[in-house]
Amino acid sequence: QQPEPPQHNHVVSTIETVPSDTATASPTLLHRLRKVFNRELLLTLALGQVLSLLICGIGLTSKYLATDYHANTPVFQSFLNYILLFLVYTTTLAVRQGEENLLAILKRRWWKYMILGLIDIEANYLVIKAYQYTTLTSVQLLDCFVIPVVLLLSWFFLLVRYKVVHFVGVGVCLLGMGCMVGADVLVGRQQGLGDHKLLGDLLVLAGATLYGISNVCEEFIVKNLSRVEFLGMMGLFGSFFSGIQLAIMEHKELLKVQWDWQIGLLYIGFSACMFGLYSFMPVVIKRTSATAVNLSLLTADLYSLFCGLFLFQYKFSGLYLLSFFIILLGLVLYSSSSTYVAQDPRVYKQFRNAGNAVPDMPNVGPLEPSVTYSSLGQEIEDEPRVRVA
């Protein structure tokens, strides 16, 4: 009997899939939703809404002061905030030792913080001043100009690189803002005087641009230096320059204020909200980014509207709720994926071509490290778990 010819096994190796209880080949919709709506994302959304509520408090106290008590003192109100920052954070820097001491910081970077303090003061002043010349709708729409300003400055100066989903998220947030403005027009909400609309619109655009510059500088400082240093320098230069501006431009208005305990409480409430906003915003910016924070702040006007339904008898429209959820959807889209900081042009080239084969690059030394950050922290891709036999 002839021996059987040997059988050649052409299977070199097999891949044994890990059981379904530890890995799923095709994730279900529930699994995908849990991956997006994780603890980090929900915490990021919550932190952004805390900032919006603080801005709502600032707006409500300002409205009561201006309408009920005829106290039009925006510079004085900002001055109170800068004084609080000075008392808390500048004095903290003064008692520190070594390189983080106030004098050591001033020797190295005094002129940079002086310019940043002026930018921050005038950004607040220009937007508040614009309400005297243009309509509420124009202020709300044009104030969104801060978002493209922050995007561009982050791209060119912080080297942040975005994905398509980030631009889609920004677009959805702006759509929600447009929906809110449309609701204002439909319900006939009071729009203000609007006597010199072009001047007012230009003031809003200038203020939004300065806000964007201030926010991007703040992001760089809190991520590379320290939050206390930023707030201490804002307290020092902000109180100095706003005090000068107060003495020149607003001393007569301040003398007209009919002081009583109610006005005093409103000023205290405004200062507390403003101080909380300045103190808490660097924490959120360090965790996320200046762009994500400004997108979160779009809901502040809606909180003011909801309060106005009870306090000022505003008319309600279902479009307000719709715009709120549209803005939140945009925030979820923006926060669902990480942004990249490309410290080397080749790093960005690899990121851009992540889905394609990366072309061979000449070996000219190791790549500089790139940093990945967003509201979700560092992004980690899920790799299929397999065993090779």
mmCIF file of C-alpha atoms in Angstrom:
data_model
loop_
_atom_site.group_PDB
_atom_site.id
_atom_site.type_symbol
_atom_site.label_atom_id
_atom_site.label_comp_id
_atom_site.label_asym_id
_atom_site.label_seq_id
_atom_site.Cartn_x
_atom_site.Cartn_y
_atom_site.Cartn_z
ATOM 1 C CA GLN A 1 0.000 0.000 0.000
ATOM 2 C CA GLN A 2 1.359 3.302 -1.096
ATOM 3 C CA PRO A 3 1.851 5.832 1.677
ATOM 4 C CA GLU A 4 -0.439 8.857 1.461
ATOM 5 C CA PRO A 5 1.239 11.985 0.185
ATOM 6 C CA PRO A 6 1.944 14.448 2.950
ATOM 7 C CA GLN A 7 -0.676 17.175 3.333
ATOM 8 C CA HIS A 8 0.666 20.681 3.363
ATOM 9 C CA ASN A 9 -0.991 22.966 5.847
ATOM 10 C CA HIS A 10 -1.085 26.393 4.244
ATOM 11 C CA VAL A 11 -2.470 28.111 7.364
ATOM 12 C CA VAL A 12 0.520 29.728 8.907
ATOM 13 C CA SER A 13 -1.286 31.282 11.844
ATOM 14 C CA THR A 14 -4.806 31.760 13.049
ATOM 15 C CA ILE A 15 -6.373 34.646 14.848
ATOM 16 C CA GLU A 16 -8.552 33.669 17.735
ATOM 17 C CA THR A 17 -11.013 36.343 18.696
ATOM 18 C CA VAL A 18 -11.364 37.117 22.340
ATOM 19 C CA PRO A 19 -14.780 36.027 23.619
ATOM 20 C CA SER A 20 -17.653 38.419 23.084
ATOM 21 C CA ASP A 21 -17.898 39.270 26.762
ATOM 22 C CA THR A 22 -14.576 41.145 26.620
ATOM 23 C CA ALA A 23 -14.640 42.614 23.104
ATOM 24 C CA THR A 24 -17.397 43.293 20.632
ATOM 25 C CA ALA A 25 -16.761 43.181 16.901
ATOM 26 C CA SER A 26 -19.482 45.682 16.075
ATOM 27 C CA PRO A 27 -20.330 47.964 19.013
ATOM 28 C CA THR A 28 -23.992 48.532 19.614
ATOM 29 C CA LEU A 29 -25.572 51.983 19.575
ATOM 30 C CA LEU A 30 -25.748 51.944 23.380
ATOM 31 C CA HIS A 31 -22.027 51.187 23.589
ATOM 32 C CA ARG A 32 -21.221 54.071 21.249
ATOM 33 C CA LEU A 33 -23.407 56.469 23.236
ATOM 34 C CA ARG A 34 -21.728 55.427 26.475
ATOM 35 C CA LYS A 35 -18.334 56.032 24.888
ATOM 36 C CA VAL A 36 -19.318 59.572 23.842
ATOM 37 C CA PHE A 37 -21.326 60.538 26.939
ATOM 38 C CA ASN A 38 -18.703 59.505 29.434
ATOM 39 C CA ARG A 39 -17.929 61.076 32.777
ATOM 40 C CA GLU A 40 -15.352 63.472 31.344
ATOM 41 C CA LEU A 41 -17.753 64.873 28.741
ATOM 42 C CA LEU A 42 -20.584 65.340 31.242
ATOM 43 C CA LEU A 43 -18.218 67.048 33.685
ATOM 44 C CA THR A 44 -16.990 69.355 30.912
ATOM 45 C CA LEU A 45 -20.550 70.325 29.964
ATOM 46 C CA ALA A 46 -21.399 70.952 33.622
ATOM 47 C CA LEU A 47 -18.341 73.186 34.168
ATOM 48 C CA GLY A 48 -19.213 75.242 31.087
ATOM 49 C CA GLN A 49 -22.767 75.740 32.312
ATOM 50 C CA VAL A 50 -21.510 76.937 35.703
ATOM 51 C CA LEU A 51 -19.653 79.703 33.843
ATOM 52 C CA SER A 52 -22.831 80.522 31.909
ATOM 53 C CA LEU A 53 -24.818 80.804 35.146
ATOM 54 C CA LEU A 54 -22.218 83.198 36.560
ATOM 55 C CA ILE A 55 -22.527 85.367 33.441
ATOM 56 C CA CYS A 56 -26.305 85.204 33.860
ATOM 57 C CA GLY A 57 -25.896 86.573 37.391
ATOM 58 C CA ILE A 58 -23.649 89.350 36.068
ATOM 59 C CA GLY A 59 -26.252 90.289 33.452
ATOM 60 C CA LEU A 60 -29.185 90.279 35.877
ATOM 61 C CA THR A 61 -27.465 92.467 38.488
ATOM 62 C CA SER A 62 -26.303 94.875 35.779
ATOM 63 C CA LYS A 63 -29.844 95.113 34.402
ATOM 64 C CA TYR A 64 -31.322 95.887 37.834
ATOM 65 C CA LEU A 65 -28.657 98.538 38.466
ATOM 66 C CA ALA A 66 -29.198 100.196 35.078
ATOM 67 C CA THR A 67 -33.007 100.021 34.771
ATOM 68 C CA ASP A 68 -34.323 100.204 38.340
ATOM 69 C CA TYR A 69 -31.668 102.382 39.972
ATOM 70 C CA HIS A 70 -30.235 104.227 36.924
ATOM 71 C CA ALA A 71 -26.677 103.294 37.938
ATOM 72 C CA ASN A 72 -24.793 103.133 34.627
ATOM 73 C CA THR A 73 -21.329 102.398 36.008
ATOM 74 C CA PRO A 74 -19.703 99.601 33.943
ATOM 75 C CA VAL A 75 -16.148 100.790 34.645
ATOM 76 C CA PHE A 76 -16.768 100.999 38.408
ATOM 77 C CA GLN A 77 -18.258 97.508 38.384
ATOM 78 C CA SER A 78 -15.188 96.129 36.604
ATOM 79 C CA PHE A 79 -12.956 98.086 39.003
ATOM 80 C CA LEU A 80 -14.532 96.290 41.979
ATOM 81 C CA ASN A 81 -13.737 92.934 40.378
ATOM 82 C CA TYR A 82 -10.110 93.852 39.699
ATOM 83 C CA ILE A 83 -9.719 95.048 43.293
ATOM 84 C CA LEU A 84 -10.929 91.651 44.539
ATOM 85 C CA LEU A 85 -8.484 89.888 42.209
ATOM 86 C CA PHE A 86 -5.715 92.143 43.550
ATOM 87 C CA LEU A 87 -6.564 91.419 47.196
ATOM 88 C CA VAL A 88 -6.697 87.642 46.706
ATOM 89 C CA TYR A 89 -4.242 86.711 43.946
ATOM 90 C CA THR A 90 -1.771 89.600 43.674
ATOM 91 C CA THR A 91 -1.113 89.464 47.410
ATOM 92 C CA THR A 92 -0.642 85.693 47.101
ATOM 93 C CA LEU A 93 2.094 86.308 44.523
ATOM 94 C CA ALA A 94 3.647 88.965 46.767
ATOM 95 C CA VAL A 95 4.224 86.529 49.647
ATOM 96 C CA ARG A 96 5.601 83.739 47.466
ATOM 97 C CA GLN A 97 9.311 83.007 47.329
ATOM 98 C CA GLY A 98 11.663 82.430 44.410
ATOM 99 C CA GLU A 99 10.775 82.652 40.728
ATOM 100 C CA GLU A 100 7.014 82.776 41.411
ATOM 101 C CA ASN A 101 7.312 85.927 43.495
ATOM 102 C CA LEU A 102 5.475 89.036 42.276
ATOM 103 C CA LEU A 103 8.648 91.081 41.726
ATOM 104 C CA ALA A 104 10.368 88.241 39.868
ATOM 105 C CA ILE A 105 7.382 87.906 37.506
ATOM 106 C CA LEU A 106 7.230 91.662 36.923
ATOM 107 C CA LYS A 107 10.943 91.794 36.064
ATOM 108 C CA ARG A 108 10.483 89.162 33.360
ATOM 109 C CA ARG A 109 7.035 89.857 31.885
ATOM 110 C CA TRP A 110 5.606 93.149 33.210
ATOM 111 C CA TRP A 111 4.954 94.739 29.809
ATOM 112 C CA LYS A 112 3.158 91.662 28.467
ATOM 113 C CA TYR A 113 0.738 91.599 31.383
ATOM 114 C CA MET A 114 0.258 95.350 31.125
ATOM 115 C CA ILE A 115 -0.917 94.983 27.510
ATOM 116 C CA LEU A 116 -3.109 92.001 28.423
ATOM 117 C CA GLY A 117 -4.675 93.953 31.290
ATOM 118 C CA LEU A 118 -5.558 96.838 28.955
ATOM 119 C CA ILE A 119 -7.053 94.394 26.419
ATOM 120 C CA ASP A 120 -9.202 92.754 29.097
ATOM 121 C CA ILE A 121 -10.492 96.101 30.444
ATOM 122 C CA GLU A 122 -11.395 97.520 27.055
ATOM 123 C CA ALA A 123 -13.057 94.278 25.893
ATOM 124 C CA ASN A 124 -15.509 94.524 28.798
ATOM 125 C CA TYR A 125 -16.048 98.248 28.287
ATOM 126 C CA LEU A 126 -16.655 98.144 24.516
ATOM 127 C CA VAL A 127 -19.324 95.421 24.614
ATOM 128 C CA ILE A 128 -21.194 97.072 27.506
ATOM 129 C CA LYS A 129 -20.983 100.457 25.773
ATOM 130 C CA ALA A 130 -22.383 98.973 22.547
ATOM 131 C CA TYR A 131 -25.785 98.402 24.210
ATOM 132 C CA GLN A 132 -26.279 102.196 24.188
ATOM 133 C CA TYR A 133 -25.979 102.411 20.391
ATOM 134 C CA THR A 134 -27.222 99.199 18.781
ATOM 135 C CA THR A 135 -29.932 96.583 19.299
ATOM 136 C CA LEU A 136 -29.860 93.535 21.536
ATOM 137 C CA THR A 137 -30.075 91.248 18.499
ATOM 138 C CA SER A 138 -26.979 92.797 16.934
ATOM 139 C CA VAL A 139 -25.008 92.453 20.159
ATOM 140 C CA GLN A 140 -25.966 88.790 20.529
ATOM 141 C CA LEU A 141 -25.105 87.923 16.936
ATOM 142 C CA LEU A 142 -21.914 89.952 16.579
ATOM 143 C CA ASP A 143 -20.631 88.861 19.991
ATOM 144 C CA CYS A 144 -20.327 85.364 18.481
ATOM 145 C CA PHE A 145 -17.443 86.805 16.432
ATOM 146 C CA VAL A 146 -15.239 85.871 19.396
ATOM 147 C CA ILE A 147 -15.470 82.195 18.358
ATOM 148 C CA PRO A 148 -13.801 82.465 14.907
ATOM 149 C CA VAL A 149 -11.256 84.854 16.482
ATOM 150 C CA VAL A 150 -10.341 82.234 19.091
ATOM 151 C CA LEU A 151 -10.235 79.477 16.458
ATOM 152 C CA LEU A 152 -7.841 81.421 14.229
ATOM 153 C CA LEU A 153 -5.585 82.603 17.046
ATOM 154 C CA SER A 154 -5.446 79.081 18.512
ATOM 155 C CA TRP A 155 -4.530 77.671 15.090
ATOM 156 C CA PHE A 156 -1.706 80.120 14.352
ATOM 157 C CA PHE A 157 -0.301 80.905 17.809
ATOM 158 C CA LEU A 158 -1.133 77.862 19.959
ATOM 159 C CA LEU A 159 -0.746 75.483 16.957
ATOM 160 C CA VAL A 160 -4.037 73.737 17.750
ATOM 161 C CA ARG A 161 -5.219 71.450 14.957
ATOM 162 C CA TYR A 162 -8.921 70.680 14.554
ATOM 163 C CA LYS A 163 -10.882 67.878 12.929
ATOM 164 C CA VAL A 164 -14.014 68.207 10.823
ATOM 165 C CA VAL A 165 -16.210 67.306 13.808
ATOM 166 C CA HIS A 166 -14.926 70.378 15.665
ATOM 167 C CA PHE A 167 -15.985 72.736 12.877
ATOM 168 C CA VAL A 168 -19.355 70.949 12.646
ATOM 169 C CA GLY A 169 -19.829 71.421 16.409
ATOM 170 C CA VAL A 170 -19.025 75.136 16.153
ATOM 171 C CA GLY A 171 -21.480 75.503 13.266
ATOM 172 C CA VAL A 172 -24.253 73.760 15.226
ATOM 173 C CA CYS A 173 -23.646 76.034 18.250
ATOM 174 C CA LEU A 174 -23.880 79.138 16.067
ATOM 175 C CA LEU A 175 -27.061 77.743 14.516
ATOM 176 C CA GLY A 176 -28.543 77.453 18.001
ATOM 177 C CA MET A 177 -27.545 81.037 18.724
ATOM 178 C CA GLY A 178 -29.265 82.165 15.520
ATOM 179 C CA CYS A 179 -32.385 80.278 16.596
ATOM 180 C CA MET A 180 -32.394 82.163 19.898
ATOM 181 C CA VAL A 181 -32.058 85.540 18.174
ATOM 182 C CA GLY A 182 -34.911 84.579 15.838
ATOM 183 C CA ALA A 183 -37.057 83.776 18.858
ATOM 184 C CA ASP A 184 -36.277 87.228 20.295
ATOM 185 C CA VAL A 185 -37.542 88.851 17.107
ATOM 186 C CA LEU A 186 -40.689 86.712 16.944
ATOM 187 C CA VAL A 187 -41.783 87.406 20.531
ATOM 188 C CA GLY A 188 -40.964 91.111 20.161
ATOM 189 C CA ARG A 189 -38.385 91.258 22.949
ATOM 190 C CA GLN A 190 -37.202 94.798 23.705
ATOM 191 C CA GLN A 191 -34.275 95.496 21.407
ATOM 192 C CA GLY A 192 -32.906 98.732 22.856
ATOM 193 C CA LEU A 193 -32.566 102.117 21.225
ATOM 194 C CA GLY A 194 -30.267 101.396 18.300
ATOM 195 C CA ASP A 195 -29.807 105.097 17.485
ATOM 196 C CA HIS A 196 -26.299 104.679 16.041
ATOM 197 C CA LYS A 197 -26.396 101.080 14.898
ATOM 198 C CA LEU A 198 -23.196 101.083 12.836
ATOM 199 C CA LEU A 199 -21.149 102.512 15.713
ATOM 200 C CA GLY A 200 -22.648 99.995 18.117
ATOM 201 C CA ASP A 201 -21.955 97.075 15.769
ATOM 202 C CA LEU A 202 -18.338 98.180 15.359
ATOM 203 C CA LEU A 203 -17.961 98.394 19.142
ATOM 204 C CA VAL A 204 -19.253 94.822 19.529
ATOM 205 C CA LEU A 205 -16.868 93.495 16.862
ATOM 206 C CA ALA A 206 -13.931 95.299 18.468
ATOM 207 C CA GLY A 207 -14.888 94.021 21.915
ATOM 208 C CA ALA A 208 -15.313 90.435 20.648
ATOM 209 C CA THR A 209 -11.885 90.586 18.978
ATOM 210 C CA LEU A 210 -10.272 91.772 22.217
ATOM 211 C CA TYR A 211 -12.124 89.048 24.140
ATOM 212 C CA GLY A 212 -10.708 86.443 21.753
ATOM 213 C CA ILE A 213 -7.150 87.744 22.188
ATOM 214 C CA SER A 214 -7.563 87.779 25.973
ATOM 215 C CA ASN A 215 -8.974 84.228 26.077
ATOM 216 C CA VAL A 216 -6.200 82.745 23.932
ATOM 217 C CA CYS A 217 -3.519 84.477 26.017
ATOM 218 C CA GLU A 218 -5.249 83.181 29.148
ATOM 219 C CA GLU A 219 -5.198 79.628 27.760
ATOM 220 C CA PHE A 220 -1.470 79.840 27.032
ATOM 221 C CA ILE A 221 -0.675 81.238 30.496
ATOM 222 C CA VAL A 222 -2.736 78.795 32.565
ATOM 223 C CA LYS A 223 -1.418 75.789 30.620
ATOM 224 C CA ASN A 224 2.229 76.843 30.590
ATOM 225 C CA LEU A 225 2.657 79.074 33.660
ATOM 226 C CA SER A 226 0.003 79.218 36.378
ATOM 227 C CA ARG A 227 -3.549 80.309 37.074
ATOM 228 C CA VAL A 228 -2.556 82.358 40.128
ATOM 229 C CA GLU A 229 0.044 84.268 38.101
ATOM 230 C CA PHE A 230 -2.529 85.184 35.436
ATOM 231 C CA LEU A 231 -5.174 86.311 37.933
ATOM 232 C CA GLY A 232 -2.626 88.156 40.078
ATOM 233 C CA MET A 233 -1.351 90.142 37.107
ATOM 234 C CA MET A 234 -4.912 90.889 35.969
ATOM 235 C CA GLY A 235 -5.689 92.159 39.458
ATOM 236 C CA LEU A 236 -2.598 94.368 39.518
ATOM 237 C CA PHE A 237 -2.821 95.991 36.095
ATOM 238 C CA GLY A 238 -6.611 95.762 35.826
ATOM 239 C CA SER A 239 -7.220 97.684 39.047
ATOM 240 C CA PHE A 240 -4.582 100.289 38.085
ATOM 241 C CA PHE A 241 -5.858 101.048 34.584
ATOM 242 C CA SER A 242 -9.569 100.681 35.355
ATOM 243 C CA GLY A 243 -9.070 103.063 38.298
ATOM 244 C CA ILE A 244 -7.592 105.645 35.938
ATOM 245 C CA GLN A 245 -10.421 105.111 33.433
ATOM 246 C CA LEU A 246 -12.975 105.409 36.247
ATOM 247 C CA ALA A 247 -11.528 108.726 37.426
ATOM 248 C CA ILE A 248 -11.524 110.174 33.910
ATOM 249 C CA MET A 249 -14.747 108.854 32.366
ATOM 250 C CA GLU A 250 -17.192 107.797 35.065
ATOM 251 C CA HIS A 251 -16.695 109.835 38.234
ATOM 252 C CA LYS A 252 -19.756 111.998 37.505
ATOM 253 C CA GLU A 253 -22.016 108.974 36.971
ATOM 254 C CA LEU A 254 -20.756 107.483 40.235
ATOM 255 C CA LEU A 255 -21.681 110.640 42.147
ATOM 256 C CA LYS A 256 -25.263 110.421 40.814
ATOM 257 C CA VAL A 257 -25.860 106.970 42.346
ATOM 258 C CA GLN A 258 -28.431 107.104 45.173
ATOM 259 C CA TRP A 259 -26.771 104.731 47.593
ATOM 260 C CA ASP A 260 -28.852 102.433 49.801
ATOM 261 C CA TRP A 261 -28.635 98.844 51.005
ATOM 262 C CA GLN A 262 -30.384 97.460 47.903
ATOM 263 C CA ILE A 263 -27.904 99.065 45.513
ATOM 264 C CA GLY A 264 -25.099 97.901 47.778
ATOM 265 C CA LEU A 265 -26.361 94.305 47.596
ATOM 266 C CA LEU A 266 -26.582 94.493 43.796
ATOM 267 C CA TYR A 267 -22.978 95.714 43.560
ATOM 268 C CA ILE A 268 -21.882 92.954 45.936
ATOM 269 C CA GLY A 269 -23.777 90.354 43.900
ATOM 270 C CA PHE A 270 -22.263 91.605 40.651
ATOM 271 C CA SER A 271 -18.746 91.602 42.114
ATOM 272 C CA ALA A 272 -19.189 88.092 43.541
ATOM 273 C CA CYS A 273 -20.358 86.686 40.185
ATOM 274 C CA MET A 274 -17.607 88.487 38.266
ATOM 275 C CA PHE A 275 -14.921 87.369 40.724
ATOM 276 C CA GLY A 276 -16.229 83.792 40.534
ATOM 277 C CA LEU A 277 -16.175 83.933 36.725
ATOM 278 C CA TYR A 278 -12.589 85.206 36.588
ATOM 279 C CA SER A 279 -11.416 82.712 39.219
ATOM 280 C CA PHE A 280 -13.179 79.674 37.769
ATOM 281 C CA MET A 281 -12.705 80.278 34.030
ATOM 282 C CA PRO A 282 -8.933 79.482 34.048
ATOM 283 C CA VAL A 283 -9.738 76.138 35.688
ATOM 284 C CA VAL A 284 -12.153 75.244 32.879
ATOM 285 C CA ILE A 285 -9.844 76.595 30.144
ATOM 286 C CA LYS A 286 -6.949 74.508 31.473
ATOM 287 C CA ARG A 287 -9.145 71.419 31.397
ATOM 288 C CA THR A 288 -10.612 72.173 27.951
ATOM 289 C CA SER A 289 -9.711 75.124 25.717
ATOM 290 C CA ALA A 290 -10.652 78.745 25.073
ATOM 291 C CA THR A 291 -12.822 77.653 22.126
ATOM 292 C CA ALA A 292 -14.797 75.116 24.173
ATOM 293 C CA VAL A 293 -15.381 77.685 26.930
ATOM 294 C CA ASN A 294 -16.707 80.319 24.516
ATOM 295 C CA LEU A 295 -19.058 77.762 22.979
ATOM 296 C CA SER A 296 -20.351 76.909 26.458
ATOM 297 C CA LEU A 297 -20.975 80.582 27.213
ATOM 298 C CA LEU A 298 -23.501 80.804 24.355
ATOM 299 C CA THR A 299 -26.123 79.409 26.739
ATOM 300 C CA ALA A 300 -25.688 82.345 29.158
ATOM 301 C CA ASP A 301 -28.207 84.490 27.242
ATOM 302 C CA LEU A 302 -30.732 81.663 27.454
ATOM 303 C CA TYR A 303 -30.376 81.421 31.241
ATOM 304 C CA SER A 304 -30.947 85.167 31.405
ATOM 305 C CA LEU A 305 -34.070 84.741 29.271
ATOM 306 C CA PHE A 306 -35.432 81.968 31.491
ATOM 307 C CA CYS A 307 -34.907 84.177 34.564
ATOM 308 C CA GLY A 308 -36.502 87.086 32.698
ATOM 309 C CA LEU A 309 -39.698 85.062 32.244
ATOM 310 C CA PHE A 310 -40.302 85.412 35.996
ATOM 311 C CA LEU A 311 -38.446 88.629 36.864
ATOM 312 C CA PHE A 312 -39.174 90.863 33.867
ATOM 313 C CA GLN A 313 -42.264 89.150 32.354
ATOM 314 C CA TYR A 314 -40.537 88.189 29.112
ATOM 315 C CA LYS A 315 -42.662 86.314 26.573
ATOM 316 C CA PHE A 316 -41.851 82.623 26.169
ATOM 317 C CA SER A 317 -41.197 80.844 22.882
ATOM 318 C CA GLY A 318 -40.539 77.178 22.262
ATOM 319 C CA LEU A 319 -37.631 78.260 20.060
ATOM 320 C CA TYR A 320 -35.716 79.185 23.227
ATOM 321 C CA LEU A 321 -35.730 75.580 24.408
ATOM 322 C CA LEU A 322 -34.902 74.369 20.900
ATOM 323 C CA SER A 323 -31.929 76.730 20.668
ATOM 324 C CA PHE A 324 -30.697 75.585 24.104
ATOM 325 C CA PHE A 325 -30.623 71.926 23.053
ATOM 326 C CA ILE A 326 -29.069 72.783 19.672
ATOM 327 C CA ILE A 327 -26.217 74.584 21.444
ATOM 328 C CA LEU A 328 -25.743 71.625 23.809
ATOM 329 C CA LEU A 329 -25.658 69.283 20.789
ATOM 330 C CA GLY A 330 -22.946 71.421 19.239
ATOM 331 C CA LEU A 331 -20.966 71.284 22.489
ATOM 332 C CA VAL A 332 -21.239 67.494 22.547
ATOM 333 C CA LEU A 333 -20.035 67.272 18.946
ATOM 334 C CA TYR A 334 -17.103 69.599 19.608
ATOM 335 C CA SER A 335 -16.101 67.782 22.813
ATOM 336 C CA SER A 336 -16.510 64.266 21.396
ATOM 337 C CA SER A 337 -13.056 64.313 19.784
ATOM 338 C CA SER A 338 -9.668 65.616 20.862
ATOM 339 C CA THR A 339 -7.746 68.466 19.298
ATOM 340 C CA TYR A 340 -4.006 68.293 18.651
ATOM 341 C CA VAL A 341 -1.188 70.693 19.377
ATOM 342 C CA ALA A 342 1.380 70.230 16.614
ATOM 343 C CA GLN A 343 4.742 71.434 17.885
ATOM 344 C CA ASP A 344 6.477 70.227 14.758
ATOM 345 C CA PRO A 345 5.078 70.576 11.193
ATOM 346 C CA ARG A 346 5.767 66.886 10.573
ATOM 347 C CA VAL A 347 3.563 65.981 13.536
ATOM 348 C CA TYR A 348 0.608 67.760 11.931
ATOM 349 C CA LYS A 349 1.385 66.087 8.588
ATOM 350 C CA GLN A 350 1.119 62.702 10.271
ATOM 351 C CA PHE A 351 -2.106 63.719 12.032
ATOM 352 C CA ARG A 352 -3.655 64.988 8.789
ATOM 353 C CA ASN A 353 -2.741 61.776 6.949
ATOM 354 C CA ALA A 354 -3.784 59.508 9.808
ATOM 355 C CA GLY A 355 -6.234 57.628 7.626
ATOM 356 C CA ASN A 356 -3.757 57.147 4.778
ATOM 357 C CA ALA A 357 -0.329 55.671 4.470
ATOM 358 C CA VAL A 358 2.220 58.077 5.845
ATOM 359 C CA PRO A 359 4.869 58.813 3.215
ATOM 360 C CA ASP A 360 8.461 58.119 4.067
ATOM 361 C CA MET A 361 10.123 61.116 5.592
ATOM 362 C CA PRO A 362 13.844 61.656 5.734
ATOM 363 C CA ASN A 363 15.351 60.838 9.055
ATOM 364 C CA VAL A 364 16.428 64.250 10.279
ATOM 365 C CA GLY A 365 16.127 63.599 13.975
ATOM 366 C CA PRO A 366 13.386 62.689 16.377
ATOM 367 C CA LEU A 367 10.043 64.434 16.155
ATOM 368 C CA GLU A 368 9.249 66.929 18.836
ATOM 369 C CA PRO A 369 6.537 65.718 21.181
ATOM 370 C CA SER A 370 2.965 66.632 20.370
ATOM 371 C CA VAL A 371 0.336 67.250 22.982
ATOM 372 C CA THR A 372 -3.220 66.037 22.658
ATOM 373 C CA TYR A 373 -5.860 67.769 24.720
ATOM 374 C CA SER A 374 -9.527 68.567 24.686
ATOM 375 C CA SER A 375 -12.447 68.417 27.033
ATOM 376 C CA LEU A 376 -12.020 64.656 27.086
ATOM 377 C CA GLY A 377 -8.344 64.672 27.899
ATOM 378 C CA GLN A 378 -6.026 62.494 25.884
ATOM 379 C CA GLU A 379 -7.751 60.506 23.180
ATOM 380 C CA ILE A 380 -7.028 56.774 23.215
ATOM 381 C CA GLU A 381 -8.020 54.681 20.248
ATOM 382 C CA ASP A 382 -9.631 51.346 20.993
ATOM 383 C CA GLU A 383 -7.632 48.566 19.338
ATOM 384 C CA PRO A 384 -9.171 45.143 18.686
ATOM 385 C CA ARG A 385 -8.008 42.640 21.254
ATOM 386 C CA VAL A 386 -6.793 39.515 19.510
ATOM 387 C CA ARG A 387 -4.533 36.593 20.214
ATOM 388 C CA VAL A 388 -2.247 35.152 17.582
ATOM 389 C CA ALA A 389 -1.850 31.393 17.622
#
